[in-house]
Coordinates of C-alpha atoms in Angstrom, one line a residue:
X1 CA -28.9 26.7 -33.4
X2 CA -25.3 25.6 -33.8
X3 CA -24.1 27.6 -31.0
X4 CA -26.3 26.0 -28.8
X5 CA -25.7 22.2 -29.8
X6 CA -21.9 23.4 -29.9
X7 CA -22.9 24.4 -26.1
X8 CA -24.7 21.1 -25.5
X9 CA -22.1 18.7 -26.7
X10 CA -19.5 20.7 -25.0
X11 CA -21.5 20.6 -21.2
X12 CA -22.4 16.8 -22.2
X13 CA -18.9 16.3 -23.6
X14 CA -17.9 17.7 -20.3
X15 CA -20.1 16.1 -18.1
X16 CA -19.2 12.8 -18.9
X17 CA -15.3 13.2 -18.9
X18 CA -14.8 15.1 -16.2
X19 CA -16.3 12.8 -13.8
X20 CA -14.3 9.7 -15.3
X21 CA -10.9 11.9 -15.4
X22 CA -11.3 12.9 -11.7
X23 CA -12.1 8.9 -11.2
X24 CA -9.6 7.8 -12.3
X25 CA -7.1 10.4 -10.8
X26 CA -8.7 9.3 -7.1
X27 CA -8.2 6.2 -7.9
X28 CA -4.8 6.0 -8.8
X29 CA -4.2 8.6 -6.0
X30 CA -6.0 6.6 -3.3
X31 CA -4.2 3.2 -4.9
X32 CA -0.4 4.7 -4.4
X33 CA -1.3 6.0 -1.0
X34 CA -2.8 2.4 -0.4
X35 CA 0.4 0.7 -1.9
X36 CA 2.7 3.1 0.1
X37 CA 1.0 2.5 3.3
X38 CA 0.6 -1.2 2.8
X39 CA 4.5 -1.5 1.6
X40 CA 5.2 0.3 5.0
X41 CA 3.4 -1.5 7.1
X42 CA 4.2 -4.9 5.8
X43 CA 7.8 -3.6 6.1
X44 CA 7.9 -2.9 9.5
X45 CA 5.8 -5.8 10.4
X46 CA 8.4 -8.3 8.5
X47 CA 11.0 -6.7 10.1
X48 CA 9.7 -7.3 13.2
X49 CA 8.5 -10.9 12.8
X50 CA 12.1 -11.9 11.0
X51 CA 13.8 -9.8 14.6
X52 CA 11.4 -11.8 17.1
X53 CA 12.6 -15.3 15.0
X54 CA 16.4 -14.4 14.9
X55 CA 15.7 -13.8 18.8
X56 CA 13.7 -16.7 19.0
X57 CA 16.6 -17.9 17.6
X58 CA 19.6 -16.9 19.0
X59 CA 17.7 -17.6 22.8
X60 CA 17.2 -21.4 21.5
X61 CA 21.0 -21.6 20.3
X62 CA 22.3 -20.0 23.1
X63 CA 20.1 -22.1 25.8
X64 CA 21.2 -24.9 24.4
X65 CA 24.7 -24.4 24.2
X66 CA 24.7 -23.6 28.2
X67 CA 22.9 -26.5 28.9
X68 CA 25.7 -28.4 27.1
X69 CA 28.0 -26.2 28.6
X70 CA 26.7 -26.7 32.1
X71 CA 26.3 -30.4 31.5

């Protein structure tokens, strides 16, 4: 009789952790892939937003400083 609530507990004991552990693991898995890929993509999409306004930029400045050259 023992044995076998020893054995039920155990598969219930079981049944109800493993499911939560492995959860859990995906989860925090799946979130650091997230955050990596998110970092990386926002990184290169900054850098190339902050490189089309320095170009932006630098165009304006140097426009403007031919046309006062040239005036």
């Amino acid at each position: 009789f023992v044995r076998t609530f020893v054995c039920s507990f155990v598969r219930s004991f079981v049944h109800s952790f493993v499911p939560t552990y492995v959860r859990s693991f995906v989860r925090s898995y799946v979130h650091s892939f997230f955050r990596s890929f998110f970092y990386s993509y926002v990184r290169t999409y900054v850098r190339s937003f902050v490189r089309l306004m320095v170009l932006s930029f630098v165009h304006s400045f140097v426009h403007s400083f031919v046309r006062s050259l040239f005036r």
